[in-house]
Short mmCIF file of C-alpha atoms and ligand atoms in Angstrom, two decimals:
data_model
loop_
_atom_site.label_atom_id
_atom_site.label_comp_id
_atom_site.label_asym_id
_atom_site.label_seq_id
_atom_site.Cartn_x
_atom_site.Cartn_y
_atom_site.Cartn_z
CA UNK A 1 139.64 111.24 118.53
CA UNK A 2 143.28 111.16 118.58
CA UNK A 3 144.92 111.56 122.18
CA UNK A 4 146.62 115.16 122.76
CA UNK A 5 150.08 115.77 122.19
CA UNK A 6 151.66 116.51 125.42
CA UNK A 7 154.04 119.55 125.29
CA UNK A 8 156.40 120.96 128.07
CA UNK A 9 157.62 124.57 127.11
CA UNK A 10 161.45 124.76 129.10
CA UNK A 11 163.17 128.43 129.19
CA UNK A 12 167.27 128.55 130.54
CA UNK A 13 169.74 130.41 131.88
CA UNK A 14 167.19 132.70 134.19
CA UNK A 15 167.05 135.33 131.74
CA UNK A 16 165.05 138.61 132.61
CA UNK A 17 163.89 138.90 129.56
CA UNK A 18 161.82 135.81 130.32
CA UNK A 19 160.20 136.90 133.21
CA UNK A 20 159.58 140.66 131.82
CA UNK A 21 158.37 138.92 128.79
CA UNK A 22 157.48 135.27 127.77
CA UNK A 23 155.63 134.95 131.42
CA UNK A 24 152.99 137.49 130.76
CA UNK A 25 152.04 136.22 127.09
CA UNK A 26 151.98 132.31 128.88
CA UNK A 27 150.12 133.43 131.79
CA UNK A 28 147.38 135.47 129.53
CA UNK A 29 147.00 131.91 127.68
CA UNK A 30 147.08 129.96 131.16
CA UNK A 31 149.89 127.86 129.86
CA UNK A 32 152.66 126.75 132.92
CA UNK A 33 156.28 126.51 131.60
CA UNK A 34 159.54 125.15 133.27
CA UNK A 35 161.76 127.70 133.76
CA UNK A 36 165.68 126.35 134.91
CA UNK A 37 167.59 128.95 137.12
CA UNK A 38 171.22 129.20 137.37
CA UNK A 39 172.10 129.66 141.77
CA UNK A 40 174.00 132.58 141.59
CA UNK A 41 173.36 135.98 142.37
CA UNK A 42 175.34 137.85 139.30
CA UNK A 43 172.82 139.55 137.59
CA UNK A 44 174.80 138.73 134.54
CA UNK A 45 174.47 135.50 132.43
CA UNK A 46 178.68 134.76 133.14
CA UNK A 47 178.72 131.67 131.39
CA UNK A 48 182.55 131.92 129.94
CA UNK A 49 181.59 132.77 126.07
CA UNK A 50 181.88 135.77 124.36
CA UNK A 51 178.06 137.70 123.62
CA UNK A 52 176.53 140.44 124.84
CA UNK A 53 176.07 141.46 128.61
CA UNK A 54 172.73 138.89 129.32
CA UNK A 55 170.42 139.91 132.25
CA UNK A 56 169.71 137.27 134.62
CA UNK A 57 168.05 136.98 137.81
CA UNK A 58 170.45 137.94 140.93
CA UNK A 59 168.05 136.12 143.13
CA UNK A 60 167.02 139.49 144.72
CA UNK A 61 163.82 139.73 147.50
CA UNK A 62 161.96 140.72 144.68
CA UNK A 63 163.09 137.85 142.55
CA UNK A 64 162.51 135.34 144.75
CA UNK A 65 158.70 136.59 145.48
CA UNK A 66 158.15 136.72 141.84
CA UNK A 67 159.31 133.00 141.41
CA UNK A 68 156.80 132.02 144.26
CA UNK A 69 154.28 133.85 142.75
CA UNK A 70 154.97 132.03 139.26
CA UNK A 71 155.01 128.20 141.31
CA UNK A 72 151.36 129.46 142.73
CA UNK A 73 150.25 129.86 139.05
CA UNK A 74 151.58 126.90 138.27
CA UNK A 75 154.90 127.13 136.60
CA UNK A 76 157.72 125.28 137.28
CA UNK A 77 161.41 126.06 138.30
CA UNK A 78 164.45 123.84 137.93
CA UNK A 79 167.97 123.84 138.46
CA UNK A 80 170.43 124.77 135.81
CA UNK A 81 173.72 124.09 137.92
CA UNK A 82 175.20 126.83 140.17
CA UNK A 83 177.66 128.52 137.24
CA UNK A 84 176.55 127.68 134.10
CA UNK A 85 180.86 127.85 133.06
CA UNK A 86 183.81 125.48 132.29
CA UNK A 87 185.68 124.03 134.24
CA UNK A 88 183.22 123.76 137.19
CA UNK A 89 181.32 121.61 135.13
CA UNK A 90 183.78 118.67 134.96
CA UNK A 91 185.74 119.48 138.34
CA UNK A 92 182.41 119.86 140.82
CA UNK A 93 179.59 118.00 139.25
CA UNK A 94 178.42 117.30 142.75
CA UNK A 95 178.87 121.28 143.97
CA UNK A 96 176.92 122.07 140.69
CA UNK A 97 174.29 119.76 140.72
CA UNK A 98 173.38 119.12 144.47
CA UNK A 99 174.38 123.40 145.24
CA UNK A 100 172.09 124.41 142.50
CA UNK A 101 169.10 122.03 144.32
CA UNK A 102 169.67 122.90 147.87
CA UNK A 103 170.49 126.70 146.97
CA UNK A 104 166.82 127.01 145.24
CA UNK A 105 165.40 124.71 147.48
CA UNK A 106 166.19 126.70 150.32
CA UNK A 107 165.27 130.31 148.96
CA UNK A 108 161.98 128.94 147.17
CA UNK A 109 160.45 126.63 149.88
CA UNK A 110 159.74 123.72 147.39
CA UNK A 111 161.63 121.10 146.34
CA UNK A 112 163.02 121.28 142.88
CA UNK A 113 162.80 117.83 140.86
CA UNK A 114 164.40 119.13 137.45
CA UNK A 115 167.88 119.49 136.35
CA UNK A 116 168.77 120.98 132.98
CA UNK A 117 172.50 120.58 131.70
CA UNK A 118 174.09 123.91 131.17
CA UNK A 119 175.78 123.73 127.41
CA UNK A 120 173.29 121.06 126.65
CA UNK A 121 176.68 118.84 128.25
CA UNK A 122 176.65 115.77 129.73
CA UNK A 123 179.25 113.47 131.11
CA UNK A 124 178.43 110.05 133.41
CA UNK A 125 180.08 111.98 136.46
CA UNK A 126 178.12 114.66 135.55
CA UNK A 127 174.95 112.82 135.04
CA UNK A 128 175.70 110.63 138.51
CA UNK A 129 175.73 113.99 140.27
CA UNK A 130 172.54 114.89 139.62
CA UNK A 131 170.57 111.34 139.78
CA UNK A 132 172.56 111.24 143.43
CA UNK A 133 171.27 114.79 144.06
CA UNK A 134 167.89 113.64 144.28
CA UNK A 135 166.33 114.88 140.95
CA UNK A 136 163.76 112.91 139.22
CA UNK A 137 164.44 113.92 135.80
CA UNK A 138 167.06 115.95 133.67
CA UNK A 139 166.85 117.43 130.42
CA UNK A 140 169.29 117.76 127.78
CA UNK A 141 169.16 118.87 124.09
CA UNK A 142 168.79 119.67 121.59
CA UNK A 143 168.54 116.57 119.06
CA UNK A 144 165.14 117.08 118.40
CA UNK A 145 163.64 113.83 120.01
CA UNK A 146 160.26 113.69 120.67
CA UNK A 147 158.44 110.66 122.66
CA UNK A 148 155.91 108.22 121.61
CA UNK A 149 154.19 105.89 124.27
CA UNK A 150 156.63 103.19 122.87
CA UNK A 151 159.26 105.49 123.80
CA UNK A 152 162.41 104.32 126.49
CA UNK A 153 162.94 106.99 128.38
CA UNK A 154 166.29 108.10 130.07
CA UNK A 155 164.70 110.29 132.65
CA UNK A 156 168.13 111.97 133.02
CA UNK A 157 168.60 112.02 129.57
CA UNK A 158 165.62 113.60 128.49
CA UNK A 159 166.17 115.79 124.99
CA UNK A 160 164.60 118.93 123.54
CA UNK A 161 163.67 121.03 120.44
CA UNK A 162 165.16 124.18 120.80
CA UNK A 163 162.89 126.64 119.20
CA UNK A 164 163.66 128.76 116.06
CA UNK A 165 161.96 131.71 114.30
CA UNK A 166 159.19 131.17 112.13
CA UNK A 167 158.59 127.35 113.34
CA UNK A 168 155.32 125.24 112.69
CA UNK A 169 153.34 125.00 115.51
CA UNK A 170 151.82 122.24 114.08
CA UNK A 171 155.17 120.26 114.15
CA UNK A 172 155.27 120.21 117.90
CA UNK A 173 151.53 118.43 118.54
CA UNK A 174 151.98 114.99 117.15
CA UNK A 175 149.35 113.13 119.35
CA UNK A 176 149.91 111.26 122.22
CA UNK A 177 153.70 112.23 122.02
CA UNK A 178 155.40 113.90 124.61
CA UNK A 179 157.55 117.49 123.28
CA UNK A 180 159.84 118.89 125.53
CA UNK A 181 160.77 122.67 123.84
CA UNK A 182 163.36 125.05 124.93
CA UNK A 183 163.70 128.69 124.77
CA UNK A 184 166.62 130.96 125.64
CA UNK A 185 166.51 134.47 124.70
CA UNK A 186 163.08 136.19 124.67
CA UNK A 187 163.64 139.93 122.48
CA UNK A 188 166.41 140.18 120.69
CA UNK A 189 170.95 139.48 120.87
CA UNK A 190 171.24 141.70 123.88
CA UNK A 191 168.77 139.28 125.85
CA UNK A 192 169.92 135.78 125.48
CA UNK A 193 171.48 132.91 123.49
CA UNK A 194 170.25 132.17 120.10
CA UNK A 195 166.86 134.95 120.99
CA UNK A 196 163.14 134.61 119.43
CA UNK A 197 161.42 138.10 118.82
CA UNK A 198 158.92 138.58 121.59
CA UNK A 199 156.20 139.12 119.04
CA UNK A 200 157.30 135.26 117.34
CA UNK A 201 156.80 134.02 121.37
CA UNK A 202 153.77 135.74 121.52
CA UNK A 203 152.33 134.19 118.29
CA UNK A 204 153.83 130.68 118.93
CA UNK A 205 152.18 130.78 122.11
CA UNK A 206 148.85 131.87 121.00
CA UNK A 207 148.90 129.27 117.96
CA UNK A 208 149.79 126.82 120.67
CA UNK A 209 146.45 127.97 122.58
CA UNK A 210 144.46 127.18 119.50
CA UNK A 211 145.46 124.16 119.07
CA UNK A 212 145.22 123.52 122.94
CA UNK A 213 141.51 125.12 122.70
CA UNK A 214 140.63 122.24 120.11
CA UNK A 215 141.55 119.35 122.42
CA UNK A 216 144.98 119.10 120.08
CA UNK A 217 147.63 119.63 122.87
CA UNK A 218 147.63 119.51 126.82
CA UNK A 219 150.64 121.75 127.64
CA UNK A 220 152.48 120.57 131.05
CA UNK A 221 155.59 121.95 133.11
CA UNK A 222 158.67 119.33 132.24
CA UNK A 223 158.09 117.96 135.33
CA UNK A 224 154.18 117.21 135.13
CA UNK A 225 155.16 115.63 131.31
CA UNK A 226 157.42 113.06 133.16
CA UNK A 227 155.29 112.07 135.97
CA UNK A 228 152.47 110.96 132.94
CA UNK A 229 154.78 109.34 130.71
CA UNK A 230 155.98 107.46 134.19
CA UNK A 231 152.49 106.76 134.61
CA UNK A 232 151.18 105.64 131.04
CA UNK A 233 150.62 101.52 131.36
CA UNK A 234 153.09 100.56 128.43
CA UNK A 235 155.55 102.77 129.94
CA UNK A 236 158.92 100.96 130.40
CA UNK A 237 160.65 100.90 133.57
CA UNK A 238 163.13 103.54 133.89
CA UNK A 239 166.45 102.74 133.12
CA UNK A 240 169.11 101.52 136.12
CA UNK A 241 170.93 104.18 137.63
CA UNK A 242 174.46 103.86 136.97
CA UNK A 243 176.18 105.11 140.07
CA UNK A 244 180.23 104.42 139.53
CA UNK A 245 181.12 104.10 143.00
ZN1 ZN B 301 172.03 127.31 129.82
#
Protein backbone atom coordinates (compact mmCIF):
# COMPACT_ATOMS: atom_id res chain seq x y z
CA UNK A 1 0.00 0.00 0.00
CA UNK A 2 0.95 3.36 -1.00
CA UNK A 3 2.58 5.58 1.87
CA UNK A 4 0.13 8.45 3.25
CA UNK A 5 0.16 11.78 2.01
CA UNK A 6 1.32 14.00 4.70
CA UNK A 7 -0.80 17.20 5.06
CA UNK A 8 -0.24 20.29 7.39
CA UNK A 9 -3.49 22.48 7.54
CA UNK A 10 -1.87 26.41 8.31
CA UNK A 11 -4.60 29.25 9.28
CA UNK A 12 -3.14 33.31 9.37
CA UNK A 13 -3.57 36.43 10.57
CA UNK A 14 -5.14 35.18 14.18
CA UNK A 15 -8.53 35.55 13.04
CA UNK A 16 -11.46 34.91 15.58
CA UNK A 17 -13.33 33.46 13.33
CA UNK A 18 -10.81 30.62 13.42
CA UNK A 19 -10.87 29.92 16.84
CA UNK A 20 -14.88 30.38 17.19
CA UNK A 21 -14.99 28.21 14.20
CA UNK A 22 -12.50 26.01 12.17
CA UNK A 23 -11.05 24.74 15.80
CA UNK A 24 -14.17 23.04 16.91
CA UNK A 25 -14.91 21.17 13.45
CA UNK A 26 -10.75 20.08 13.59
CA UNK A 27 -10.88 19.17 17.10
CA UNK A 28 -14.29 16.95 16.63
CA UNK A 29 -12.11 15.13 13.77
CA UNK A 30 -8.87 15.08 16.09
CA UNK A 31 -6.97 16.81 13.37
CA UNK A 32 -4.00 19.48 14.89
CA UNK A 33 -3.51 22.56 12.62
CA UNK A 34 -0.83 25.41 12.68
CA UNK A 35 -2.29 28.40 13.44
CA UNK A 36 0.31 31.77 12.86
CA UNK A 37 -0.51 34.75 15.25
CA UNK A 38 0.25 38.24 14.56
CA UNK A 39 2.00 39.89 18.37
CA UNK A 40 -0.16 42.60 18.77
CA UNK A 41 -2.91 43.26 20.91
CA UNK A 42 -5.41 45.26 18.35
CA UNK A 43 -8.24 43.21 18.18
CA UNK A 44 -8.40 44.32 14.61
CA UNK A 45 -6.62 42.61 11.63
CA UNK A 46 -4.66 46.39 10.81
CA UNK A 47 -2.75 45.13 8.10
CA UNK A 48 -2.70 48.56 5.84
CA UNK A 49 -5.37 47.35 3.00
CA UNK A 50 -8.65 48.36 2.53
CA UNK A 51 -11.55 45.33 3.66
CA UNK A 52 -13.75 45.01 6.20
CA UNK A 53 -13.08 45.50 10.04
CA UNK A 54 -11.33 41.64 10.64
CA UNK A 55 -11.47 40.29 14.25
CA UNK A 56 -8.31 39.11 15.57
CA UNK A 57 -7.05 37.95 18.74
CA UNK A 58 -5.94 40.99 21.18
CA UNK A 59 -3.95 38.48 23.12
CA UNK A 60 -6.42 38.89 26.08
CA UNK A 61 -6.15 36.42 29.52
CA UNK A 62 -8.69 34.59 27.91
CA UNK A 63 -6.89 34.36 24.64
CA UNK A 64 -3.88 33.31 25.81
CA UNK A 65 -5.55 30.30 27.99
CA UNK A 66 -7.39 29.28 24.97
CA UNK A 67 -4.09 29.05 22.88
CA UNK A 68 -2.57 26.82 25.73
CA UNK A 69 -5.43 24.86 25.78
CA UNK A 70 -5.22 24.36 21.83
CA UNK A 71 -1.00 23.44 22.20
CA UNK A 72 -2.32 20.67 24.94
CA UNK A 73 -4.56 19.22 22.15
CA UNK A 74 -2.02 19.34 19.98
CA UNK A 75 -2.17 22.26 17.66
CA UNK A 76 0.40 24.37 16.78
CA UNK A 77 1.05 28.22 16.95
CA UNK A 78 3.53 30.25 14.93
CA UNK A 79 4.59 33.60 14.42
CA UNK A 80 3.20 35.80 11.74
CA UNK A 81 5.51 38.95 12.43
CA UNK A 82 4.48 41.59 15.04
CA UNK A 83 2.31 43.99 12.38
CA UNK A 84 1.39 42.20 9.61
CA UNK A 85 1.80 46.10 7.55
CA UNK A 86 4.21 47.94 5.16
CA UNK A 87 6.77 49.50 5.81
CA UNK A 88 7.73 47.58 9.01
CA UNK A 89 8.23 44.77 6.91
CA UNK A 90 11.27 46.06 4.98
CA UNK A 91 12.54 48.66 7.72
CA UNK A 92 12.51 46.07 10.99
CA UNK A 93 12.76 42.60 9.69
CA UNK A 94 14.62 41.80 12.85
CA UNK A 95 11.82 43.74 15.29
CA UNK A 96 9.24 41.69 13.24
CA UNK A 97 10.62 38.48 13.13
CA UNK A 98 12.62 37.98 16.46
CA UNK A 99 9.49 40.46 18.46
CA UNK A 100 6.86 38.25 17.05
CA UNK A 101 9.01 34.95 18.61
CA UNK A 102 9.96 36.31 21.92
CA UNK A 103 6.47 38.20 22.31
CA UNK A 104 4.57 34.63 21.92
CA UNK A 105 7.22 32.88 23.44
CA UNK A 106 6.93 34.72 26.48
CA UNK A 107 2.99 34.85 26.88
CA UNK A 108 2.61 31.06 25.71
CA UNK A 109 5.43 29.29 27.67
CA UNK A 110 6.69 27.28 24.58
CA UNK A 111 8.94 28.00 22.14
CA UNK A 112 7.59 28.82 18.76
CA UNK A 113 9.63 27.16 15.74
CA UNK A 114 7.38 28.56 12.76
CA UNK A 115 7.41 31.75 10.95
CA UNK A 116 4.85 32.56 8.28
CA UNK A 117 5.51 35.70 5.96
CA UNK A 118 2.78 38.21 6.29
CA UNK A 119 1.67 39.14 2.43
CA UNK A 120 3.05 35.82 1.45
CA UNK A 121 6.49 38.49 1.09
CA UNK A 122 9.79 37.66 1.26
CA UNK A 123 13.01 39.52 0.89
CA UNK A 124 16.78 37.97 1.88
CA UNK A 125 16.86 40.62 4.84
CA UNK A 126 13.66 39.54 5.58
CA UNK A 127 14.28 35.90 5.33
CA UNK A 128 17.88 36.40 7.37
CA UNK A 129 15.76 37.83 10.17
CA UNK A 130 13.94 35.05 10.82
CA UNK A 131 16.62 32.07 10.19
CA UNK A 132 18.78 34.44 12.83
CA UNK A 133 15.68 34.51 15.06
CA UNK A 134 15.97 31.02 15.77
CA UNK A 135 13.06 29.47 13.73
CA UNK A 136 13.40 26.17 12.18
CA UNK A 137 11.17 26.61 9.34
CA UNK A 138 9.10 29.40 7.49
CA UNK A 139 6.33 29.20 5.23
CA UNK A 140 5.47 31.17 2.34
CA UNK A 141 2.84 30.86 -0.48
CA UNK A 142 0.96 30.40 -2.28
CA UNK A 143 2.47 28.75 -5.61
CA UNK A 144 0.93 25.65 -5.05
CA UNK A 145 4.10 23.42 -4.43
CA UNK A 146 3.70 20.33 -2.95
CA UNK A 147 6.77 17.94 -1.82
CA UNK A 148 7.83 14.60 -2.95
CA UNK A 149 10.61 12.63 -0.99
CA UNK A 150 12.91 13.80 -3.92
CA UNK A 151 11.95 17.15 -2.98
CA UNK A 152 14.89 20.10 -1.91
CA UNK A 153 13.55 21.77 0.61
CA UNK A 154 14.13 25.52 1.58
CA UNK A 155 12.99 25.16 5.13
CA UNK A 156 12.51 28.97 5.13
CA UNK A 157 11.06 28.90 1.96
CA UNK A 158 8.51 26.48 2.43
CA UNK A 159 5.20 27.18 0.00
CA UNK A 160 1.47 26.55 0.33
CA UNK A 161 -1.94 25.91 -1.36
CA UNK A 162 -4.15 28.41 -0.28
CA UNK A 163 -7.53 26.87 -0.15
CA UNK A 164 -10.56 27.81 -2.34
CA UNK A 165 -14.29 26.94 -2.32
CA UNK A 166 -15.44 23.85 -3.67
CA UNK A 167 -11.74 22.20 -3.86
CA UNK A 168 -10.98 18.36 -4.31
CA UNK A 169 -10.00 16.87 -1.35
CA UNK A 170 -8.60 14.32 -3.22
CA UNK A 171 -6.06 16.79 -4.84
CA UNK A 172 -4.34 17.43 -1.57
CA UNK A 173 -3.40 13.46 -0.63
CA UNK A 174 -0.94 12.52 -3.26
CA UNK A 175 1.02 9.79 -1.29
CA UNK A 176 4.04 10.12 0.40
CA UNK A 177 4.01 13.95 -0.48
CA UNK A 178 4.11 16.48 1.97
CA UNK A 179 0.92 19.47 1.54
CA UNK A 180 1.25 22.42 3.41
CA UNK A 181 -2.55 24.28 3.06
CA UNK A 182 -3.51 27.64 4.19
CA UNK A 183 -6.65 29.15 5.32
CA UNK A 184 -7.54 32.76 6.13
CA UNK A 185 -11.02 33.68 6.64
CA UNK A 186 -13.34 31.06 8.22
CA UNK A 187 -17.41 32.48 7.52
CA UNK A 188 -17.75 34.87 5.25
CA UNK A 189 -15.99 38.89 3.89
CA UNK A 190 -16.52 40.36 7.29
CA UNK A 191 -14.14 37.55 8.82
CA UNK A 192 -11.00 37.41 6.87
CA UNK A 193 -9.02 37.60 3.60
CA UNK A 194 -10.17 35.69 0.67
CA UNK A 195 -12.99 33.60 3.44
CA UNK A 196 -14.26 29.78 2.97
CA UNK A 197 -17.96 29.25 4.22
CA UNK A 198 -17.75 27.50 7.54
CA UNK A 199 -19.98 24.76 6.25
CA UNK A 200 -17.13 24.24 3.00
CA UNK A 201 -14.40 23.99 6.24
CA UNK A 202 -16.55 21.76 7.86
CA UNK A 203 -16.97 19.41 4.82
CA UNK A 204 -13.29 19.73 3.66
CA UNK A 205 -12.36 18.72 6.97
CA UNK A 206 -14.59 15.81 7.32
CA UNK A 207 -13.67 14.53 3.65
CA UNK A 208 -10.14 14.96 4.88
CA UNK A 209 -11.09 12.53 7.93
CA UNK A 210 -12.23 9.94 5.47
CA UNK A 211 -9.57 9.80 3.68
CA UNK A 212 -7.36 9.95 6.93
CA UNK A 213 -9.74 6.99 8.35
CA UNK A 214 -8.60 4.82 5.24
CA UNK A 215 -4.86 5.08 5.94
CA UNK A 216 -4.86 7.83 2.82
CA UNK A 217 -3.46 10.89 4.75
CA UNK A 218 -1.62 11.45 8.19
CA UNK A 219 -2.48 15.13 8.91
CA UNK A 220 0.49 16.97 10.97
CA UNK A 221 0.94 20.64 12.44
CA UNK A 222 3.55 22.50 9.83
CA UNK A 223 5.97 21.98 12.22
CA UNK A 224 5.59 18.05 12.85
CA UNK A 225 5.51 17.86 8.61
CA UNK A 226 9.09 19.39 8.65
CA UNK A 227 10.68 17.51 11.36
CA UNK A 228 9.63 14.05 9.06
CA UNK A 229 10.60 15.32 5.83
CA UNK A 230 14.05 16.34 7.87
CA UNK A 231 14.01 12.93 8.96
CA UNK A 232 13.10 10.79 5.74
CA UNK A 233 16.67 8.94 4.64
CA UNK A 234 16.79 10.47 1.00
CA UNK A 235 16.14 13.73 2.48
CA UNK A 236 18.70 16.33 1.27
CA UNK A 237 20.56 18.40 3.56
CA UNK A 238 19.01 21.64 4.14
CA UNK A 239 20.14 24.35 2.23
CA UNK A 240 23.15 26.88 3.69
CA UNK A 241 21.96 29.69 5.51
CA UNK A 242 22.77 32.77 3.82
CA UNK A 243 23.47 35.25 6.55
CA UNK A 244 24.78 38.71 4.68
CA UNK A 245 26.81 39.96 7.38
ZN1 LIG B 1 -1.25 37.22 6.94
Amino acid sequence: MDKPALVSLTLDDGLRCQFEQAVPILDQYGFSATFFLVANTDPIHTDGVKHPDWRKTDWSERDIQFFKGMIQRGHEIGAHSVHHRHPFLDDDPKGEAEGAKQWIESRLAVEIPSYCYPFYYITEPIKNAVITAGYKQARWGARDSYYTPQSFLDWFGVDCHQISNNENVGRWVRPDCWHVLTFHGIGDEQDGWEPIPVAEFARQVAELAKLRDSGAVEVVTFKDGADRLRGRDNAPPPPAATLSQ
